[in-house]
Structure formats: C-alpha cells, structure tokens
CSV table of C-alpha atoms and ligand atoms in Angstrom, one decimal:
chain,number,residue,atom,x,y,z
Y,16,ASP,CA,120.5,122.9,84.8
Y,17,LYS,CA,117.1,123.7,86.4
Y,18,GLY,CA,116.8,126.9,84.4
Y,19,GLU,CA,113.8,129.0,85.6
Y,20,PHE,CA,112.5,126.1,87.7
Y,21,LYS,CA,112.8,125.7,91.4
Y,22,HIS,CA,113.3,121.9,91.2
Y,23,TYR,CA,114.2,119.3,88.5
Y,24,MET,CA,111.0,117.6,89.2
Y,25,LEU,CA,109.0,120.6,88.1
Y,26,LYS,CA,111.2,121.1,85.1
Y,27,GLU,CA,110.7,117.5,84.1
Y,28,ILE,CA,106.9,117.7,84.5
Y,29,TYR,CA,107.0,120.7,82.1
Y,30,GLU,CA,109.1,118.8,79.6
Y,31,GLN,CA,106.5,116.2,79.1
Y,32,PRO,CA,104.8,117.6,76.0
Y,33,ASP,CA,108.1,117.6,74.2
Y,34,ALA,CA,109.3,114.3,75.6
Y,35,VAL,CA,106.1,112.6,74.6
Y,36,ARG,CA,106.1,114.2,71.1
Y,37,ARG,CA,109.7,113.0,70.5
Y,38,THR,CA,108.7,109.5,71.6
Y,39,VAL,CA,105.6,109.4,69.5
Y,40,GLU,CA,107.5,110.6,66.5
Y,41,MET,CA,109.7,107.4,66.6
Y,42,ALA,CA,106.7,105.7,65.1
Y,43,VAL,CA,104.4,108.3,63.6
Y,44,ASP,CA,105.3,111.0,61.1
Y,45,ASN,CA,103.7,114.2,62.0
Y,46,GLY,CA,100.4,114.6,60.2
Y,47,THR,CA,100.3,111.0,59.1
Y,48,THR,CA,97.4,109.0,60.6
Y,49,SER,CA,97.1,106.0,58.3
Y,50,LYS,CA,100.2,104.0,59.2
Y,51,LEU,CA,103.1,103.6,61.5
Y,52,ARG,CA,106.5,104.6,60.1
Y,53,ASP,CA,108.1,101.8,58.1
Y,54,ASP,CA,111.3,101.9,60.2
Y,55,PHE,CA,109.6,101.6,63.6
Y,56,LEU,CA,110.8,98.2,65.0
Y,57,GLN,CA,111.1,97.0,61.4
Y,58,ARG,CA,114.0,94.6,62.2
Y,59,HIS,CA,111.8,92.9,64.8
Y,60,GLU,CA,108.7,92.3,62.9
Y,61,ALA,CA,109.2,88.5,62.6
Y,62,GLN,CA,109.8,88.3,66.4
Y,63,LEU,CA,106.8,90.3,67.3
Y,64,LYS,CA,104.6,88.4,64.9
Y,65,GLY,CA,105.3,85.2,66.7
Y,66,ILE,CA,104.4,86.2,70.3
Y,67,LYS,CA,101.3,85.0,71.9
Y,68,HIS,CA,101.6,86.4,75.4
Y,69,VAL,CA,103.2,89.4,77.1
Y,70,GLN,CA,104.8,89.4,80.5
Y,71,VAL,CA,105.8,92.8,81.9
Y,72,ILE,CA,108.4,93.0,84.7
Y,73,ALA,CA,109.3,96.3,86.4
Y,74,CYS,CA,109.4,98.2,89.7
Y,75,GLY,CA,107.8,101.3,91.1
Y,76,THR,CA,106.6,103.8,88.7
Y,77,SER,CA,107.7,101.7,85.7
Y,78,TYR,CA,105.5,98.9,87.1
Y,79,HIS,CA,102.5,101.3,87.0
Y,80,SER,CA,103.1,102.0,83.3
Y,81,GLY,CA,103.1,98.2,82.7
Y,82,LEU,CA,99.7,98.0,84.4
Y,83,VAL,CA,98.3,100.5,81.9
Y,84,ALA,CA,99.8,98.5,79.0
Y,85,LYS,CA,98.0,95.4,80.2
Y,86,TYR,CA,94.6,97.1,79.7
Y,87,TRP,CA,95.8,98.2,76.2
Y,88,PHE,CA,97.2,94.9,75.1
Y,89,GLU,CA,94.1,93.0,76.1
Y,90,SER,CA,91.3,95.4,75.2
Y,91,LEU,CA,92.7,96.8,72.0
Y,92,ILE,CA,94.4,93.8,70.4
Y,93,ARG,CA,93.3,90.8,72.6
Y,94,VAL,CA,96.9,89.7,73.4
Y,95,PRO,CA,97.0,88.3,77.0
Y,96,CYS,CA,99.3,90.3,79.2
Y,97,SER,CA,100.5,89.8,82.8
Y,98,VAL,CA,102.4,92.4,84.9
Y,99,GLU,CA,104.4,91.8,88.0
Y,100,VAL,CA,106.8,93.6,90.2
Y,101,ALA,CA,110.3,92.2,89.6
Y,102,SER,CA,111.1,91.5,93.2
Y,103,GLU,CA,108.1,89.1,93.4
Y,104,PHE,CA,108.4,87.6,90.0
Y,105,ARG,CA,112.0,86.5,90.4
Y,106,TYR,CA,111.5,84.6,93.6
Y,107,ARG,CA,108.4,82.6,93.0
Y,108,ASN,CA,109.5,80.2,90.2
Y,109,PRO,CA,106.9,81.6,87.8
Y,110,VAL,CA,105.6,80.0,84.6
Y,111,VAL,CA,106.7,81.7,81.4
Y,112,VAL,CA,104.8,80.1,78.6
Y,113,ASP,CA,106.2,79.6,75.1
Y,114,ASN,CA,106.2,82.6,72.7
Y,115,THR,CA,106.2,85.2,75.4
Y,116,LEU,CA,107.3,88.7,74.9
Y,117,VAL,CA,109.0,89.8,78.1
Y,118,ILE,CA,108.9,93.5,78.4
Y,119,CYS,CA,111.3,95.0,81.1
Y,120,ILE,CA,110.3,98.6,81.8
Y,121,SER,CA,113.0,100.7,83.5
Y,122,GLN,CA,113.9,104.3,83.3
Y,123,SER,CA,117.5,103.6,84.4
Y,124,GLY,CA,118.0,100.1,82.9
Y,125,GLU,CA,120.0,99.3,86.0
Y,126,THR,CA,117.4,98.2,88.5
Y,127,ALA,CA,118.8,95.1,90.1
Y,128,ASP,CA,115.5,93.2,90.6
Y,129,THR,CA,114.3,93.8,87.0
Y,130,LEU,CA,117.7,92.7,85.6
Y,131,SER,CA,117.8,89.6,87.7
Y,132,ALA,CA,114.2,88.6,86.8
Y,133,LEU,CA,115.1,89.0,83.1
Y,134,ARG,CA,118.3,86.8,83.5
Y,135,ASP,CA,116.3,84.1,85.3
Y,136,ILE,CA,113.8,83.9,82.4
Y,137,GLN,CA,116.6,83.8,79.9
Y,138,LYS,CA,118.3,81.0,81.7
Y,139,HIS,CA,115.2,78.8,81.4
Y,140,THR,CA,114.9,79.7,77.7
Y,141,PRO,CA,111.2,79.1,77.0
Y,142,LYS,CA,110.6,78.5,73.3
Y,143,GLY,CA,110.0,81.6,71.2
Y,144,LEU,CA,111.1,84.0,74.0
Y,145,VAL,CA,111.5,87.6,72.9
Y,146,SER,CA,112.8,90.1,75.4
Y,147,LEU,CA,112.4,93.9,75.1
Y,148,ALA,CA,113.8,96.7,77.1
Y,149,LEU,CA,111.7,99.8,77.4
Y,150,CYS,CA,114.3,102.1,78.8
Y,151,ASN,CA,115.4,105.7,78.9
Y,152,VAL,CA,119.2,104.9,79.0
Y,153,PRO,CA,120.5,103.4,75.7
Y,154,THR,CA,123.8,102.4,77.2
Y,155,SER,CA,122.3,100.5,80.2
Y,156,SER,CA,122.7,96.9,81.2
Y,157,LEU,CA,119.0,96.2,80.4
Y,158,VAL,CA,119.3,97.4,76.9
Y,159,ARG,CA,122.5,95.3,76.3
Y,160,GLU,CA,120.8,92.1,77.6
Y,161,THR,CA,117.6,92.2,75.6
Y,162,ASP,CA,116.7,91.4,72.0
Y,163,ILE,CA,114.7,94.6,71.3
Y,164,PHE,CA,115.4,98.1,72.6
Y,165,LEU,CA,112.4,100.4,72.6
Y,166,PRO,CA,113.6,103.8,73.8
Y,167,THR,CA,111.7,106.4,75.8
Y,168,LEU,CA,113.0,109.7,74.5
Y,169,ALA,CA,112.5,111.6,77.8
Y,170,GLY,CA,116.0,112.9,78.0
Y,171,PRO,CA,117.9,112.6,81.3
Y,172,GLU,CA,115.6,112.5,84.4
Y,173,ILE,CA,117.3,114.0,87.4
Y,174,GLY,CA,114.5,114.2,90.0
Y,175,VAL,CA,114.3,111.0,92.0
Y,176,ALA,CA,110.5,111.0,91.5
Y,177,SER,CA,109.8,109.7,88.0
Y,178,THR,CA,107.6,111.9,85.8
Y,179,LYS,CA,108.5,112.3,82.2
Y,180,ALA,CA,110.0,108.8,82.1
Y,181,PHE,CA,106.5,107.5,83.1
Y,182,THR,CA,104.5,109.4,80.5
Y,183,THR,CA,107.0,108.5,77.7
Y,184,GLN,CA,106.9,104.9,78.8
Y,185,LEU,CA,103.1,105.0,78.4
Y,186,ALA,CA,103.4,106.6,74.9
Y,187,ALA,CA,106.0,104.0,73.8
Y,188,LEU,CA,103.9,101.2,75.1
Y,189,MET,CA,101.0,102.4,73.1
Y,190,LEU,CA,103.2,102.4,70.0
Y,191,LEU,CA,104.3,98.9,70.8
Y,192,VAL,CA,100.7,97.7,71.2
Y,193,LEU,CA,99.9,99.3,67.7
Y,194,LYS,CA,102.9,97.6,66.2
Y,195,VAL,CA,102.0,94.2,67.5
Y,196,GLY,CA,98.4,94.8,66.5
Y,197,VAL,CA,99.5,95.6,62.9
Y,198,VAL,CA,102.0,92.8,62.4
Y,199,GLN,CA,99.6,90.3,63.9
Y,200,GLU,CA,96.7,91.7,62.0
Y,201,ARG,CA,94.7,92.3,65.2
Y,202,MET,CA,93.8,95.9,64.5
Y,203,THR,CA,91.6,97.3,61.8
Y,204,GLY,CA,92.8,100.2,59.7
Y,205,ASP,CA,90.1,102.4,61.1
Y,206,ASN,CA,91.2,101.8,64.7
Y,207,LEU,CA,94.8,102.4,63.8
Y,208,THR,CA,93.9,105.7,62.1
Y,209,THR,CA,91.9,106.8,65.0
Y,210,LEU,CA,94.6,106.0,67.6
Y,211,LEU,CA,97.4,107.6,65.5
Y,212,GLY,CA,95.4,110.7,65.2
Y,213,GLN,CA,94.8,110.8,69.0
Y,214,LEU,CA,98.5,110.2,69.7
Y,215,GLN,CA,99.4,113.2,67.7
Y,216,GLN,CA,97.0,115.3,69.8
Y,217,LEU,CA,98.7,114.2,73.0
Y,218,PRO,CA,101.5,116.8,73.2
Y,219,GLY,CA,98.9,119.6,72.9
Y,220,GLN,CA,96.7,118.0,75.6
Y,221,LEU,CA,99.7,117.6,77.9
Y,222,HIS,CA,100.6,121.2,77.3
Y,223,ALA,CA,97.1,122.3,78.2
Y,224,SER,CA,97.1,120.2,81.3
Y,225,LEU,CA,100.2,122.1,82.6
Y,226,ASN,CA,97.8,125.1,82.8
Y,227,LEU,CA,96.3,123.3,85.8
Y,228,ASP,CA,99.3,124.2,87.8
Y,229,VAL,CA,97.6,127.2,89.5
Y,230,PRO,CA,94.3,125.5,90.5
Y,231,ILE,CA,96.2,122.4,91.7
Y,232,LYS,CA,98.5,124.5,93.8
Y,233,VAL,CA,95.4,126.0,95.4
Y,234,MET,CA,94.0,122.5,95.9
Y,235,SER,CA,97.3,121.3,97.4
Y,236,GLU,CA,96.9,123.6,100.4
Y,237,HIS,CA,94.2,121.3,101.8
Y,238,PHE,CA,96.8,118.5,102.1
Y,239,GLU,CA,99.5,120.2,104.0
Y,240,TYR,CA,98.7,118.8,107.4
Y,241,LYS,CA,97.0,115.6,106.3
Y,242,LYS,CA,98.3,112.2,107.6
Y,243,SER,CA,96.8,109.9,105.0
Y,244,CYS,CA,95.2,110.0,101.7
Y,245,LEU,CA,93.4,107.8,99.2
Y,246,PHE,CA,93.7,107.9,95.4
Y,247,LEU,CA,90.8,106.3,93.4
Y,248,GLY,CA,90.4,105.3,89.8
Y,249,ARG,CA,88.8,102.6,87.7
Y,250,GLY,CA,89.9,100.9,84.5
Y,251,LEU,CA,92.8,102.7,82.8
Y,252,GLN,CA,92.8,105.2,85.7
Y,253,PHE,CA,93.4,102.6,88.4
Y,254,PRO,CA,97.2,102.5,87.7
Y,255,ILE,CA,97.3,106.3,87.7
Y,256,ALA,CA,95.7,106.2,91.1
Y,257,LEU,CA,98.5,103.9,92.2
Y,258,GLU,CA,101.0,106.2,90.6
Y,259,GLY,CA,99.5,109.3,92.3
Y,260,ALA,CA,99.7,107.7,95.7
Y,261,LEU,CA,103.3,106.6,95.1
Y,262,LYS,CA,104.3,110.2,94.0
Y,263,LEU,CA,102.6,111.7,97.0
Y,264,LYS,CA,104.2,109.4,99.6
Y,265,GLU,CA,107.7,109.5,98.1
Y,266,ILE,CA,108.1,113.3,98.0
Y,267,SER,CA,105.6,114.7,100.6
Y,268,TYR,CA,106.0,111.8,103.1
Y,269,ILE,CA,102.2,111.7,103.5
Y,270,HIS,CA,100.8,108.1,103.7
Y,271,ALA,CA,98.8,107.5,100.5
Y,272,GLU,CA,97.2,104.5,98.9
Y,273,GLY,CA,95.9,104.0,95.5
Y,274,TYR,CA,92.8,101.9,95.2
Y,275,ALA,CA,90.5,100.6,92.4
Y,276,ALA,CA,87.4,102.5,93.3
Y,277,GLY,CA,85.2,99.4,93.1
Y,278,GLU,CA,87.2,97.9,96.0
Y,279,LEU,CA,86.3,100.8,98.3
Y,280,LYS,CA,83.5,99.0,100.0
Y,281,HIS,CA,85.6,95.9,100.5
Y,282,GLY,CA,87.7,97.6,103.2
Y,283,PRO,CA,89.1,101.1,102.8
Y,284,LEU,CA,85.7,102.8,103.2
Y,285,ALA,CA,86.2,102.2,106.9
Y,286,LEU,CA,89.1,104.7,106.9
Y,287,VAL,CA,87.0,107.5,105.4
Y,288,ASP,CA,86.2,110.5,107.7
Y,289,LYS,CA,86.4,114.2,107.4
Y,290,ASP,CA,90.2,114.3,107.8
Y,291,MET,CA,90.7,111.9,104.9
Y,292,PRO,CA,91.3,113.5,101.5
Y,293,ILE,CA,90.3,111.4,98.6
Y,294,VAL,CA,91.7,112.1,95.2
Y,295,VAL,CA,89.6,110.8,92.3
Y,296,LEU,CA,90.6,110.4,88.7
Y,297,ALA,CA,87.3,110.9,86.9
Y,298,PRO,CA,87.4,111.4,83.1
Y,299,LYS,CA,84.1,111.0,81.4
Y,300,ASP,CA,84.7,107.4,80.2
Y,301,SER,CA,82.9,104.1,80.2
Y,302,MET,CA,83.4,103.8,84.0
Y,303,PHE,CA,82.3,107.3,84.9
Y,304,ASP,CA,78.8,106.4,86.2
Y,305,LYS,CA,80.2,103.6,88.4
Y,306,LEU,CA,82.9,105.9,89.7
Y,307,LYS,CA,80.3,108.6,90.5
Y,308,ALA,CA,78.5,106.1,92.7
Y,309,ASN,CA,81.9,105.4,94.5
Y,310,MET,CA,82.3,109.1,95.1
Y,311,GLN,CA,78.9,109.3,96.7
Y,312,GLU,CA,79.8,106.5,99.0
Y,313,VAL,CA,82.8,108.6,100.2
Y,314,HIS,CA,80.8,111.8,100.3
Y,315,ALA,CA,78.1,110.2,102.5
Y,316,ARG,CA,80.9,109.4,105.0
Y,317,HIS,CA,82.1,112.9,105.1
Y,318,GLY,CA,85.3,112.3,103.2
Y,319,GLU,CA,86.7,115.3,101.3
Y,320,LEU,CA,86.8,114.7,97.6
Y,321,PHE,CA,89.4,116.2,95.2
Y,322,VAL,CA,88.3,115.3,91.7
Y,323,PHE,CA,90.1,115.5,88.4
Y,324,ALA,CA,87.3,115.5,85.9
Y,325,SER,CA,86.6,116.4,82.3
Y,326,GLU,CA,84.5,119.5,81.6
Y,327,GLU,CA,82.1,117.2,79.7
Y,328,SER,CA,81.3,115.4,82.9
Y,329,LYS,CA,79.6,118.5,84.3
Y,330,MET,CA,80.9,117.7,87.8
Y,331,VAL,CA,80.6,120.7,89.9
Y,332,ALA,CA,82.3,121.6,93.2
Y,333,GLU,CA,80.1,121.4,96.2
Y,334,ASP,CA,80.5,121.1,99.9
Y,335,ARG,CA,83.6,118.9,100.7
Y,336,MET,CA,84.2,118.4,97.0
Y,337,HIS,CA,86.8,120.2,94.9
Y,338,VAL,CA,87.0,119.8,91.1
Y,339,VAL,CA,89.8,120.6,88.7
Y,340,TYR,CA,88.9,120.2,85.0
Y,341,VAL,CA,91.4,118.3,82.9
Y,342,PRO,CA,91.6,118.9,79.1
Y,343,ASP,CA,89.4,116.6,77.1
Y,344,VAL,CA,91.2,113.5,75.9
Y,345,CYS,CA,90.0,110.1,74.4
Y,346,GLU,CA,89.5,107.3,76.9
Y,347,THR,CA,92.4,105.2,75.7
Y,348,LEU,CA,95.1,107.9,76.1
Y,349,ALA,CA,93.5,109.5,79.2
Y,350,PRO,CA,95.9,107.8,81.6
Y,351,ILE,CA,98.8,109.8,80.0
Y,352,VAL,CA,97.1,113.1,80.4
Y,353,TYR,CA,95.7,112.4,83.9
Y,354,SER,CA,99.3,111.7,85.1
Y,355,VAL,CA,100.1,115.4,85.0
Y,356,PRO,CA,97.6,116.6,87.6
Y,357,VAL,CA,98.7,113.9,90.1
Y,358,GLN,CA,102.3,114.8,89.6
Y,359,LEU,CA,101.6,118.5,90.1
Y,360,LEU,CA,99.5,117.8,93.2
Y,361,SER,CA,102.3,115.8,94.8
Y,362,TYR,CA,104.8,118.4,93.8
Y,363,HIS,CA,103.0,121.3,95.4
Y,364,VAL,CA,102.2,119.4,98.6
Y,365,ALA,CA,105.8,118.5,99.0
Y,366,VAL,CA,107.0,122.1,98.4
Y,367,MET,CA,104.5,123.3,101.0
Y,368,ARG,CA,105.8,120.8,103.5
Y,369,GLY,CA,109.3,121.8,102.8
Y,370,THR,CA,110.7,118.4,101.8
Y,371,ASP,CA,113.7,117.8,99.6
Y,372,VAL,CA,111.6,117.3,96.4
Y,373,ASP,CA,114.4,116.2,94.0
Y,374,GLN,CA,116.1,114.0,96.5
Y,375,PRO,CA,113.6,112.5,99.0
Y,376,ARG,CA,115.0,110.9,102.1
Y,377,ASN,CA,116.0,107.3,101.9
Y,378,LEU,CA,115.5,107.0,98.1
Y,379,ALA,CA,118.0,106.7,95.2
Y,380,LYS,CA,117.4,107.4,91.6
Y,381,SER,CA,118.8,104.1,90.4
Y,382,VAL,CA,118.2,101.1,92.7
Y,383,THR,CA,121.1,98.8,91.8
Y,384,VAL,CA,120.9,96.8,95.1
Y,385,GLU,CA,118.2,94.1,95.7
E,413,LIG,C1,109.2,106.6,91.7
E,413,LIG,C2,110.4,106.0,91.1
E,413,LIG,C3,110.7,104.6,91.4
E,413,LIG,C4,111.2,103.9,90.1
E,413,LIG,C5,111.7,102.5,90.4
E,413,LIG,C6,112.2,101.8,89.2
E,413,LIG,O1,109.0,107.9,91.4
E,413,LIG,O2,111.1,106.7,90.4
E,413,LIG,O3,109.6,103.9,91.9
E,413,LIG,O4,110.2,103.9,89.1
E,413,LIG,O5,112.8,102.5,91.3
E,413,LIG,O6,113.2,102.4,88.5
E,413,LIG,P1,113.6,102.1,87.0
E,413,LIG,O7,112.5,102.6,86.2
E,413,LIG,O8,114.9,102.9,86.8
E,413,LIG,O9,113.8,100.6,86.9
C-alpha cells in the first residue's frame, strides 16, 4: 500500500530513516556508544577473525554499496577489499586468495549473476573461504547458500529503483567493518566509540535530508528537457555519483554518467557546455578543495552546476550554479546521507517527464536471468 504517497519509490525514500535505524540497531543498542551488541554476528567471530581479504560481488545499485565498503574496509581497518560486478567476475577466471571473505550484496538474493559467481568460487574452495550474504530477503537463494547472513532490515522494496535497500546496505556494511575491526583488533576503542555515536545520529540526519524534497523539486525543473547529465564526486562520494547517475537514467530515461571528479579532465570535460547539467556531491570533507577546483573547470566551460553541499562549506549559488544544503554529517557516513538528495532528484525529474517511476520500461525488480 502506497498510503499517502504517489509512488512506492517516494514512500521507500521516506522510509529510510526508520529502515536505517532498524538496521543499525542489529548491532548497536540505542544510546550505547562504547561497544557493539554481544549478539551481533557472535556465532561468526572465529570466521571473521581469520579473513585477510574481502571480495565484494554484486550488480547495479548493490555494486555501488560495495564500492563504498571498499573505502571503509581499507581506510578504517586496513583490510584489502576488491569489488566487482558479478557478470564480469564470473567469466574471467578470477583469483580468489586464501582467507577471503566473499560478500555478495543483493536486495533480492535471487540475482542470477551474483548467485553464479558465488557458486563458482565455492566450487574452487580456496582455503579459509567465508561467504556472506548481505540481503534484504531472508528466504532467498543467496542466504541459503552462504555461511553468514547479514540482513538489511529495509522491509519489502516494491519500486524497481532501489532506494532504502541501498542505504540499509551501506549501514550494514559499516557495522560489518566495525565487527571485523573489533575481532581482528584493528580498531581503537576511541574510533569505535566515535563511529557508533555517529551511526546513531544517522536516522535523524536522514530525516532532516528529506526536508530537501522541496528545494530539490525546484532544482529538478532544470532537468526536464535535458539529454545528458554528469554526476561528480570524489572519495566516498564517487560511488554515490555512480548511483545518482544510475537512478536518473533508469527512471527518467535521461542519459547520465557518474564520474570521479578527478577524471574530468581526462575526457568528459569535452562534453561540457551550457546544455549539460552537472550534479556535484560536495560535502565539506578532505576532498572538498580538490572538488572545488573540478567545479571551476566545469564552470569555466559554461556547464550548469547543481551542487549538494554542506552549509559549512559556505558554497553560494551564483550564475549557472545551484546549491542545495545537505544536513551536516561526518565524512565517513556522508555517502549514506548524500544518497537521499540524488534519489529525490531522479524521482522528481522522472515524475515531471511522466515516466512509470515504479516500473520503468525494460527493467525487472529481480533479475533472475543472466
Ligand atoms: C537499480 C537497481 C538494480 C539492482 C540490481 C541488483 O535501482 O535496483 O541495479 O540493484 O539489479 O539487484 P539485487 O540487489 O536484487 O541483486
């Protein structure tokens, strides 16, 4: 039931504060910031202790959450992590080193390529292999065929475009990074306390980001007749740029590409002209100054900038530059909060263009064919 909402997608965007809260509470008791809950992945501590490398396999939006996890695994706890789309991984005879944790991320748990990639790895049985399903459907094939089940507590997702499944995947991946960090003694108590505190602020920040609905709807009017669009981000926001581009193309049918902003001058800058909207994910983080330089490159070529920034950054709208302020959030968890404005932007553009938002042409919710 869509209730008061016009589309399931919008309803599911609005469910994110609760969905993320439920997911975080699997591992963190409300108000506790010094430790993870004892029962969180407790049965699997020995397995997680032994892993030396992480391989993420997924498709589409789930692949994008894996890309964020790579930054987290490597920068926060120094565990090497590779991420690949399942349809490539399974056909290239990849190397899976001993003591790998294979994380299959899938909302449905029935995606054919993801399942097949997992089965191929299991057939070759590398030493110390541990498989984990990060999945929204407890009864799915993926959950049955893996050693560890880490649920996303998003509740059923009906809209074909994934929204709350994505942000709950990110929250759960952060919990997993913390768990591995703790069992492998790769995380100081102070860092753990800080991150647990920040995780508990997430639902409130997501809630506040839903207030951007109105300014983003206004922003979306500039996209109605556009043919093509770029999404830029750096660091943890690069995967969110990819996700923003995927959302826009799948529901509004406007061509969009996500790019690491530092790659701009290696090719896509040639596309930039006054008809090219450029969406920039610009929290005030360690990459902000570099990103600002990238924005200037675009501005100088008459591209029109649509910037999601933090108030702290003091970015102000000017000619050919629109700014929407996103609630303040720590750098580590910012990709979760910045997912909301890109979802809302795609949604409003699609509604304006009159597409079938919940059931875009040619797409299926669960891709059980290769
Ligand atoms: C995009 C979208 C798809 C899915 C992909 C994988 O909004 O929903 O890209 O993310 O088909 O599906 P799951 O996560 O079920 O394996």
